[in-house]
Short mmCIF file of C-alpha atoms and ligand atoms in Angstrom, two decimals:
data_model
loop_
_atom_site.label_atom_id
_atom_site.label_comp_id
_atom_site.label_asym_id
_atom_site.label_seq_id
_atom_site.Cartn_x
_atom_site.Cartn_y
_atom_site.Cartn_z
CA UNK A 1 65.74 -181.91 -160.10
CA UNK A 2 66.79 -179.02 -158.26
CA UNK A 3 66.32 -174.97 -159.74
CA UNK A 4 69.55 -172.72 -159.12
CA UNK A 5 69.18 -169.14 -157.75
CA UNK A 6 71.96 -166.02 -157.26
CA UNK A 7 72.71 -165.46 -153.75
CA UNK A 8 74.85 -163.08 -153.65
CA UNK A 9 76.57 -160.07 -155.91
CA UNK A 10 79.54 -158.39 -156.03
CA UNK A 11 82.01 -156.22 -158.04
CA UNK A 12 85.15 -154.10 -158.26
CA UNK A 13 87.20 -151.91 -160.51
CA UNK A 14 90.42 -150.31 -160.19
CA UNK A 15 91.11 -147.08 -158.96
CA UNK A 16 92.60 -145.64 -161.80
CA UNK A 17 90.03 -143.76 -163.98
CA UNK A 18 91.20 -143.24 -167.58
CA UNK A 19 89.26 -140.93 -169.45
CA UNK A 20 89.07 -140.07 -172.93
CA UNK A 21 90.80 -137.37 -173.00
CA UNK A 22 93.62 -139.04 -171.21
CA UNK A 23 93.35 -141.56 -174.38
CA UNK A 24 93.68 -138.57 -176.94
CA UNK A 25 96.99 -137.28 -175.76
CA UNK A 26 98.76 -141.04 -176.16
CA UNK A 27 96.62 -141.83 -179.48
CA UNK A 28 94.95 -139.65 -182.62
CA UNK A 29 91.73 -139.64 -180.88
CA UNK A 30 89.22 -137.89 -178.88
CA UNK A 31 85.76 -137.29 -177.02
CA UNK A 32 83.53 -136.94 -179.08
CA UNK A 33 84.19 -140.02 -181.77
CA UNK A 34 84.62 -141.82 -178.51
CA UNK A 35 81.18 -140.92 -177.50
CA UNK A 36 79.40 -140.84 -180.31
CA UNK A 37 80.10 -144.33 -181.51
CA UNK A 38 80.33 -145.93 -178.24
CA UNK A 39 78.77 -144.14 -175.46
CA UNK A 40 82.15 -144.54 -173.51
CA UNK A 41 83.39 -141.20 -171.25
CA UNK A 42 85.71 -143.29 -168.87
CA UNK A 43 87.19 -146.95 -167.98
CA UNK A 44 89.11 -147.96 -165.71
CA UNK A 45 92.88 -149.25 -166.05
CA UNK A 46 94.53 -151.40 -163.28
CA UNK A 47 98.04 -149.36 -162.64
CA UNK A 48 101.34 -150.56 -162.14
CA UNK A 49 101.98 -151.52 -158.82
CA UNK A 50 98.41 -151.14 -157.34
CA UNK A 51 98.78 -154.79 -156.59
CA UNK A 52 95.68 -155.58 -158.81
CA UNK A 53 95.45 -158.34 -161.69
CA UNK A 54 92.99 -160.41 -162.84
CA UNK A 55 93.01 -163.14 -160.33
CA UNK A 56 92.88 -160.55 -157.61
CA UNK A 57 90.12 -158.60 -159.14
CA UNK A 58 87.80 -161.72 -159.51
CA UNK A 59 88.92 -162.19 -155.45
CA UNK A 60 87.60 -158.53 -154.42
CA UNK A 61 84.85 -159.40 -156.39
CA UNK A 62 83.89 -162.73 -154.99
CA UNK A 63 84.57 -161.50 -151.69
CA UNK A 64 81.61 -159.49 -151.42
CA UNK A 65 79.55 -161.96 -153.25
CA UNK A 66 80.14 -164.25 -150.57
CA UNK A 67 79.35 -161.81 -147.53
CA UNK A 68 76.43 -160.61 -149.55
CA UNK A 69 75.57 -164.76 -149.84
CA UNK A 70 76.05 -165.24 -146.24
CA UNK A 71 78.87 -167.96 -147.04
CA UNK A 72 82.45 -168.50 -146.60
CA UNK A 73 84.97 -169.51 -148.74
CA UNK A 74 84.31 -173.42 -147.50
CA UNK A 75 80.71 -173.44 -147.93
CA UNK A 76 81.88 -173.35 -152.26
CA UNK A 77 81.63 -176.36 -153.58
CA UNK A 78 82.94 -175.33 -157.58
CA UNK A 79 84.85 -172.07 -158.96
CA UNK A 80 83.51 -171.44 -162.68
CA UNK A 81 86.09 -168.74 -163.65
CA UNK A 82 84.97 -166.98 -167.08
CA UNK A 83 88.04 -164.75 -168.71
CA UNK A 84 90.33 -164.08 -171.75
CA UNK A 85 92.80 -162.32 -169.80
CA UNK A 86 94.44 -164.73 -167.40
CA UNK A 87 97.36 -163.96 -164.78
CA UNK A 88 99.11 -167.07 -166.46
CA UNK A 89 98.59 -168.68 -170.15
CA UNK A 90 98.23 -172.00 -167.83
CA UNK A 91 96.86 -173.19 -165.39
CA UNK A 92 93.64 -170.76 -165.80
CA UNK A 93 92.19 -168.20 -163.36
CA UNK A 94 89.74 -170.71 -161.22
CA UNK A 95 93.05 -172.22 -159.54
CA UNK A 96 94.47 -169.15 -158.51
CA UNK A 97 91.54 -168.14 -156.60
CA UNK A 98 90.49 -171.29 -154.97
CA UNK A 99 94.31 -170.78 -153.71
CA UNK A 100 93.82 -167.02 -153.12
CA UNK A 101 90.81 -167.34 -151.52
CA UNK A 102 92.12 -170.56 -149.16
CA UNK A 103 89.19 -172.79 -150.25
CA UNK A 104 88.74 -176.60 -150.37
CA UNK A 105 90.57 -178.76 -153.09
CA UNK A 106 87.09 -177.73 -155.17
CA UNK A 107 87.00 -178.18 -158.73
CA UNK A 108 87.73 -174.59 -160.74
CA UNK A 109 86.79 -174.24 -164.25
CA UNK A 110 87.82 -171.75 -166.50
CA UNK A 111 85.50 -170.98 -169.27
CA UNK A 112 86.65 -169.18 -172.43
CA UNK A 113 83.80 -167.51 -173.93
CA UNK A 114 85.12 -163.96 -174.04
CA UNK A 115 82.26 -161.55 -174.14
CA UNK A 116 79.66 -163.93 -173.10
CA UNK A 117 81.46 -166.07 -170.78
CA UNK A 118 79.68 -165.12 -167.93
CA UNK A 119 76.43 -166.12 -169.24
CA UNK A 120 78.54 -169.67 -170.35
CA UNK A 121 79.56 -169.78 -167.09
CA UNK A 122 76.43 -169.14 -165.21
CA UNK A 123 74.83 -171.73 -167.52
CA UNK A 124 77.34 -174.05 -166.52
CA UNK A 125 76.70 -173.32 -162.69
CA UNK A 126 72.94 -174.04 -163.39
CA UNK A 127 73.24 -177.55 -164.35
CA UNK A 128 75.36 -178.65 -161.28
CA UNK A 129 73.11 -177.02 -159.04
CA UNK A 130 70.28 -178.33 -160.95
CA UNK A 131 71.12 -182.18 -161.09
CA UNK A 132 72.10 -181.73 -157.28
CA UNK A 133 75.95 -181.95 -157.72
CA UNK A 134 76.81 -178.91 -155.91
CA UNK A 135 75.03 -176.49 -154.03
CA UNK A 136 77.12 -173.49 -154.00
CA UNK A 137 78.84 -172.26 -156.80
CA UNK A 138 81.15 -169.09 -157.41
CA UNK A 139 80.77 -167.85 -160.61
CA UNK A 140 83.46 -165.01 -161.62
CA UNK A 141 83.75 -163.12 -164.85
CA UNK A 142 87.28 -160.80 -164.18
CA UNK A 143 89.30 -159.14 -167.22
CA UNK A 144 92.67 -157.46 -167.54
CA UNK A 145 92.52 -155.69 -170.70
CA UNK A 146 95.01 -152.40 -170.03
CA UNK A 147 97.84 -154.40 -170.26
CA UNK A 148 97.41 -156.13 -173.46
CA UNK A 149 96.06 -153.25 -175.79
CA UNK A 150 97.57 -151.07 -178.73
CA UNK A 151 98.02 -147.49 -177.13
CA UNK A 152 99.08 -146.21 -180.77
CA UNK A 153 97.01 -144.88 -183.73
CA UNK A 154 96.87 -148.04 -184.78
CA UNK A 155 95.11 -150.07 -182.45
CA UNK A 156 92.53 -147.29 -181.12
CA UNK A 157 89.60 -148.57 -182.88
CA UNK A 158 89.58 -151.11 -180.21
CA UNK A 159 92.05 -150.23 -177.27
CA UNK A 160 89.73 -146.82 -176.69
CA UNK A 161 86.75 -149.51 -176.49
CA UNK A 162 87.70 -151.90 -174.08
CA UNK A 163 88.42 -151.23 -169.47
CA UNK A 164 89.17 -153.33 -166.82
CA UNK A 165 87.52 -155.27 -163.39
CA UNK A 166 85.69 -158.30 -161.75
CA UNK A 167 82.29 -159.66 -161.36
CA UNK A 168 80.91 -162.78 -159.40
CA UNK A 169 78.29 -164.25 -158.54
CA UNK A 170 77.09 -167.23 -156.18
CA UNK A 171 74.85 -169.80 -157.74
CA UNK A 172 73.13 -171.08 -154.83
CA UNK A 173 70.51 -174.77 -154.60
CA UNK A 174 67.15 -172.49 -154.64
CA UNK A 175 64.93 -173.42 -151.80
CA UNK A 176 62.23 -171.44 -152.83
CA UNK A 177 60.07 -169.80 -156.05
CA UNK A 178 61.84 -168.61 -159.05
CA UNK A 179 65.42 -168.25 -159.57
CA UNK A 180 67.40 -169.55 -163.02
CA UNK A 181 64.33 -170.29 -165.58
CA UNK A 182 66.29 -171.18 -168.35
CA UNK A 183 69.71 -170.37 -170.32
CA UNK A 184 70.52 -170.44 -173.86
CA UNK A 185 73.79 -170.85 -175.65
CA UNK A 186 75.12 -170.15 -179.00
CA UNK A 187 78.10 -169.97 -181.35
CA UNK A 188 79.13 -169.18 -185.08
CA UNK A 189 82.58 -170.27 -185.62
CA UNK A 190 82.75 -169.52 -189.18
CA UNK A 191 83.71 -165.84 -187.65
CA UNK A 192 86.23 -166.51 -185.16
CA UNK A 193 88.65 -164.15 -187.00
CA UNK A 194 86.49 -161.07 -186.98
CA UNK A 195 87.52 -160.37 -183.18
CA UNK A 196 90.12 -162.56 -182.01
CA UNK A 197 93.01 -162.25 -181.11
CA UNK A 198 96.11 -164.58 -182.66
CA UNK A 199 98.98 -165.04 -180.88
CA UNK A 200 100.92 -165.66 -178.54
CA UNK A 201 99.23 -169.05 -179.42
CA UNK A 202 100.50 -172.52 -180.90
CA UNK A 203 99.67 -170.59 -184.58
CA UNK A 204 101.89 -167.79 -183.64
CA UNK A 205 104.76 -168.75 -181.17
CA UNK A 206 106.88 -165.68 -179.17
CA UNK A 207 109.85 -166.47 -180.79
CA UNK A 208 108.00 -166.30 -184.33
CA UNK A 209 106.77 -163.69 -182.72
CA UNK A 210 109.57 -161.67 -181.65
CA UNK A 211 111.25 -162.33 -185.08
CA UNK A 212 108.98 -160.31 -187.06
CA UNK A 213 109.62 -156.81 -188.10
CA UNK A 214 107.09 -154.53 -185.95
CA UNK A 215 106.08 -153.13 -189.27
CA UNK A 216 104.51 -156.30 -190.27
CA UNK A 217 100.90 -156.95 -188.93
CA UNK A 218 101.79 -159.44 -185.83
CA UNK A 219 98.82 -160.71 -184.33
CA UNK A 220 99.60 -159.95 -180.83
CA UNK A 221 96.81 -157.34 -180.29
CA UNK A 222 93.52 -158.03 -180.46
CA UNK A 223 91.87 -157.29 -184.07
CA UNK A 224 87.65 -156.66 -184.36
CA UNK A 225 85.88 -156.17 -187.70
CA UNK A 226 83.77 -153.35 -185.69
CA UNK A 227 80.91 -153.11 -188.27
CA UNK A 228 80.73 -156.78 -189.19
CA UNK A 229 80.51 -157.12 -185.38
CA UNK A 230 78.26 -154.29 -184.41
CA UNK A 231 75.61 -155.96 -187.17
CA UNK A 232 75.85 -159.22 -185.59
CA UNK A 233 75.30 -158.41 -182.17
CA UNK A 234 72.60 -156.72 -182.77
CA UNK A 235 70.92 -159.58 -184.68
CA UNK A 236 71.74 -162.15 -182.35
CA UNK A 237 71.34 -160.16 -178.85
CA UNK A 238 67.40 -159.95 -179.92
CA UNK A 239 67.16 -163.51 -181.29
CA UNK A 240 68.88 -164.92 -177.80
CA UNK A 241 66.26 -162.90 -175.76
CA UNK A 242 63.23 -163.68 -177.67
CA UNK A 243 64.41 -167.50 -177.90
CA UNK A 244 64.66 -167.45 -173.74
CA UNK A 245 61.41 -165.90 -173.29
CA UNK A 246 59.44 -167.88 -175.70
CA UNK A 247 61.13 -170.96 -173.64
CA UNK A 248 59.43 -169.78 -170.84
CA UNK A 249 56.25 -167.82 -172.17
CA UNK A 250 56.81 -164.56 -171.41
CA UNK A 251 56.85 -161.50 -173.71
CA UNK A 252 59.59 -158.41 -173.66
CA UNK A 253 57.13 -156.71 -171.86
CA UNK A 254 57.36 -158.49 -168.94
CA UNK A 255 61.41 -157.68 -168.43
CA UNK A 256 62.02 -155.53 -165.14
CA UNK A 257 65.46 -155.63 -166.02
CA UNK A 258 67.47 -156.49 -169.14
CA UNK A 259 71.17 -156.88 -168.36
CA UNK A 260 73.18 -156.98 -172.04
CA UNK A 261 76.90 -157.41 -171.93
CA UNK A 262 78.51 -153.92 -172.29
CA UNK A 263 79.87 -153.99 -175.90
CA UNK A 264 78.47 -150.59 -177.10
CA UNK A 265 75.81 -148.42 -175.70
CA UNK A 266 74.74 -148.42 -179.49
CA UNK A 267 74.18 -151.70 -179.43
CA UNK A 268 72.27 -151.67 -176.08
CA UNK A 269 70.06 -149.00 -177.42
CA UNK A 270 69.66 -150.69 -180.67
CA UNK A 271 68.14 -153.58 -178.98
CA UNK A 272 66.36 -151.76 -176.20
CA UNK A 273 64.36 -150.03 -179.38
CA UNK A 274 64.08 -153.12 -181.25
CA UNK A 275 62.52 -154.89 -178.33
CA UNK A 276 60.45 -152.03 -177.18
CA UNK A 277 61.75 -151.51 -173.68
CA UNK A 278 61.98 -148.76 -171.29
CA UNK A 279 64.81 -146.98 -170.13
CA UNK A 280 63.71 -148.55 -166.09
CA UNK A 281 63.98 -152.39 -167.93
CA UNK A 282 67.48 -151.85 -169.34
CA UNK A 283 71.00 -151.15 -167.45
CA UNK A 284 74.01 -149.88 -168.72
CA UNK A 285 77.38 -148.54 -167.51
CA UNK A 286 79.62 -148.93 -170.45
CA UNK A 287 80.04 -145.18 -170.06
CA UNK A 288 81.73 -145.40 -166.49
CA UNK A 289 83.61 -148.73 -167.46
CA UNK A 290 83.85 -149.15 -171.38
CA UNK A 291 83.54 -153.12 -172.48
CA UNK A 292 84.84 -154.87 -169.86
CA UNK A 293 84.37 -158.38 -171.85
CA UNK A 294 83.63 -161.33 -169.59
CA UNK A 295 83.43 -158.76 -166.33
CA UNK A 296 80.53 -156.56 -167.56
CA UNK A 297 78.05 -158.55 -166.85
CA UNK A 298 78.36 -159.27 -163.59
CA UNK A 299 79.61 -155.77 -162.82
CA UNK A 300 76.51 -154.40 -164.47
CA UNK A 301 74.14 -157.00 -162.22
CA UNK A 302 75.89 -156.53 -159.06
CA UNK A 303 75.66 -152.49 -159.66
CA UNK A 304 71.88 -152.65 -160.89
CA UNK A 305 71.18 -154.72 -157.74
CA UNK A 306 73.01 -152.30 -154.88
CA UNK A 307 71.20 -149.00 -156.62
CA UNK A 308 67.86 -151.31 -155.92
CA UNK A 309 66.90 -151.43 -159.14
CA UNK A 310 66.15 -155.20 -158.87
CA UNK A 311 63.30 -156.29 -156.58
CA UNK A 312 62.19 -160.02 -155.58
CA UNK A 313 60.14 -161.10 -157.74
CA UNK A 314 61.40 -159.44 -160.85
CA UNK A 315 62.01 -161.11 -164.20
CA UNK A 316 65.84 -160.63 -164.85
CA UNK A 317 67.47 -161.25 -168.16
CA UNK A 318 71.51 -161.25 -168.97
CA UNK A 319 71.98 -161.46 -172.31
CA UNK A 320 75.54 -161.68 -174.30
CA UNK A 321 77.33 -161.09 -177.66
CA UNK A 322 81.34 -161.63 -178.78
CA UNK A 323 83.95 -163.50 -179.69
CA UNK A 324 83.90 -166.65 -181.30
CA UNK A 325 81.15 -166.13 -182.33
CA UNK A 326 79.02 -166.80 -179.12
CA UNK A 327 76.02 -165.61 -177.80
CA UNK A 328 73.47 -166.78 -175.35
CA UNK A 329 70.99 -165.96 -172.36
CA UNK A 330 69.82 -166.11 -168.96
CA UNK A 331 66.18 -166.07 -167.79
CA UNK A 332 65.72 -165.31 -163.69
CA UNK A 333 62.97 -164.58 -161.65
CA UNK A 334 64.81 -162.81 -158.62
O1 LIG B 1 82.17 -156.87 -176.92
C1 LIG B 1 82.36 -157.70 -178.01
C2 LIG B 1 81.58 -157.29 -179.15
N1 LIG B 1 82.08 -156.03 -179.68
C3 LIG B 1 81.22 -155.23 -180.27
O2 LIG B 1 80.05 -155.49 -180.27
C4 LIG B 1 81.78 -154.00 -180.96
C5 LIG B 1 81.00 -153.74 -182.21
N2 LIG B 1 81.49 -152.62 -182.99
C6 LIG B 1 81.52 -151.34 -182.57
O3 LIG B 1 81.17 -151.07 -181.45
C7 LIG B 1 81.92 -150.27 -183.54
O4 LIG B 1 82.08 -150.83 -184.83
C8 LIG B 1 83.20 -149.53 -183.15
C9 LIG B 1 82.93 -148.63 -181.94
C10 LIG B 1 84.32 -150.50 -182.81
C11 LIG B 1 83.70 -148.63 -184.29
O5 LIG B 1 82.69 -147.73 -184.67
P1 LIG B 1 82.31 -147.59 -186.20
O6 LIG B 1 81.25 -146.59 -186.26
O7 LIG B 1 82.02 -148.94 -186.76
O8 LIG B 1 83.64 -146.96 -186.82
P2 LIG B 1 84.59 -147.52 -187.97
O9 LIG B 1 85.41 -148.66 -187.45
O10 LIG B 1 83.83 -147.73 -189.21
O11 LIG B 1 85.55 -146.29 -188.19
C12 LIG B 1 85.07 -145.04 -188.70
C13 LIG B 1 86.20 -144.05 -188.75
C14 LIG B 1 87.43 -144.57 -189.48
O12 LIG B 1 88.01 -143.49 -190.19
P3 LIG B 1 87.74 -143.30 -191.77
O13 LIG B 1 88.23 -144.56 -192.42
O14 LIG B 1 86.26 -143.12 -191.91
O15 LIG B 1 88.54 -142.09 -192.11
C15 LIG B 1 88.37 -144.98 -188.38
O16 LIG B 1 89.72 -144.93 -188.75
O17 LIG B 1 86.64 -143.72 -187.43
C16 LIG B 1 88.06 -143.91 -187.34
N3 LIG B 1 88.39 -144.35 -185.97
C17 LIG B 1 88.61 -143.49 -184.96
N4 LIG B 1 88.64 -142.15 -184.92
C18 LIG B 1 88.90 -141.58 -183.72
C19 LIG B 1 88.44 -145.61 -185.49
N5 LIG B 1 88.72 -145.59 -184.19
C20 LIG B 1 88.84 -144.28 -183.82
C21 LIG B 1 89.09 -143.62 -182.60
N6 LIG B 1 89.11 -142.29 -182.60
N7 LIG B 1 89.31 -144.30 -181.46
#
């Protein structure tokens, strides 16, 4: 058996900032709810015509991964692609950037785990690496939100939330101490409805779709229960960190740096106090790029790690929270 390591980081946004007082003159909104219930002053918004999607997010993403990795686009062996915003409703993500990106026929996976399909997706990684499958794996978590969100009244308890961008990462065959400990995956389907969202889908065809009055609650934007969320993110973000570093006996004292999936800052902070942790062993930038859902993960890591703020040697810990529901967590010593 084998043990998987990161090799190499990287990220990118759009250009476009959107802040929220840009939101409050298109929707009954403004700053300071914005703030104070979600730590959130800006996102970021691909534009029309800036020649940016999803696809091509997750390939200025992965493109400095790979420098940072020392590899080119041959040396990948397997594309795990983690989004709920595809280019295309088929084929996924993973296809169009093995094509973008001019690599091998290589398998490409797309995982759909929403908020916590990175850390899906990284656990995924780990086991080919591990069983000594593959040895190089690019590992992307890339979201489109802008174009797929309620700019009215109505949908601003979630459209003011949520920003877009790429993250990736290259799981590399570790040759030396450390790397991936252990990862840990959950999910709760019982609430798939609380943030989900419906159609277009084989329950809610466009024509169906397109037939309904546009008074009538059509499930083509995304709908979250926020508090029924909120309370079960923070229960599970604290169980899915304590479960990963019991597997590996540690304590939440010995986190350098705690990586949760940029849902809320309240949430963040919630568990930060819960677990008794520093500001230095927690990272956040939900308030430059709101929730950017499979993305802020890696965006987060690959940020943390350029402003130095994760050494060799450190004990690194993503955790996640979403969708589905699912949850889960990765355990690295850098
Ligand atoms: O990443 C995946 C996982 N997602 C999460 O973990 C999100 C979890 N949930 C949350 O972060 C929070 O529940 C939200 C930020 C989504 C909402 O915050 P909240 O404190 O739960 O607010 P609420 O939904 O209970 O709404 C409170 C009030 C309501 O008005 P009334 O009924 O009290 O008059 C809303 O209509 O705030 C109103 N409201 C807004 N006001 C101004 C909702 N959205 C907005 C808005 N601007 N954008």
């Amino acid at each position: 058996m084998f043990t998987s390591k990161i090799s190499g980081l990287g990220h990118y946004v759009p250009e476009n900032v959107v802040t929220n007082d840009d939101l409050s003159k298109v929707m009954d909104t403004n700053d300071t709810w914005i703030q104070e219930r979600t730590g959130i002053k800006e996102r970021r918004h691909i534009k029309k015509g800036d020649g940016n999607s999803t696809s091509v997010m997750a390939v200025k993403a992965s493109t400095i991964a790979l420098e940072r990795a020392n590899l080119s686009p041959e040396d990948i062996d397997m594309i795990v692609f983690a989004t709920l915003s595809p280019d295309m409703y088929f084929p996924g993500g993973g296809v169009q950037v093995q094509e973008l990106m001019g690599m091998r026929t290589i398998p490409a996976l797309d995982v759909r785990n929403q908020c916590s399909g990175f850390v899906y997706a990284m656990s995924v990684a780990d086991q080919f690496v591990k069983t000594g499958m593959y040895k190089n794996i690019l590992v992307i978590g890339a979201e489109n939100h802008s174009g797929g969100l309620d700019f009215t009244t109505r949908g601003r308890s979630v459209s003011v939330i949520f920003g877009d961008g790429a993250g990736a990462a290259v799981v590399s065959r570790n040759e030396g101490e450390g790397g991936i400990l252990s990862t840990h995956l959950h999910s709760e389907g019982e609430h798939k409805d609380q943030l989900s969202l419906q159609g277009p889908s084989t329950e809610y065809w466009v024509p169906e779709i397109i037939e309904k009055n546009p008074q009538e609650d059509i499930p083509y934007y995304p709908y979250m229960n926020g508090q029924f969320v909120f309370k079960h993110a923070v229960v599970r973000f604290a169980e899915v960190i304590n479960e990963g570093l019991k597997a590996n006996n540690l304590e939440a004292s010995d986190i350098d740096m705690l990586i949760p999936h940029q849902a809320n800052l309240r949430i963040s902070q919630f568990i930060q106090k819960k677990m008794r942790l520093r500001d230095d062993q927690v990272f956040n930038n939900i308030q430059k790029y709101g929730n950017t859902t499979a993305a802020s993960i890696p965006i987060a890591l690959s940020e943390a790690w350029e402003e130095g703020k994760i050494k060799k040697g450190d004990l690194v810990v993503l955790a996640a929270f979403g969708s589905g529901f699912t949850w889960g967590s990765v355990i690295m010593r850098w």
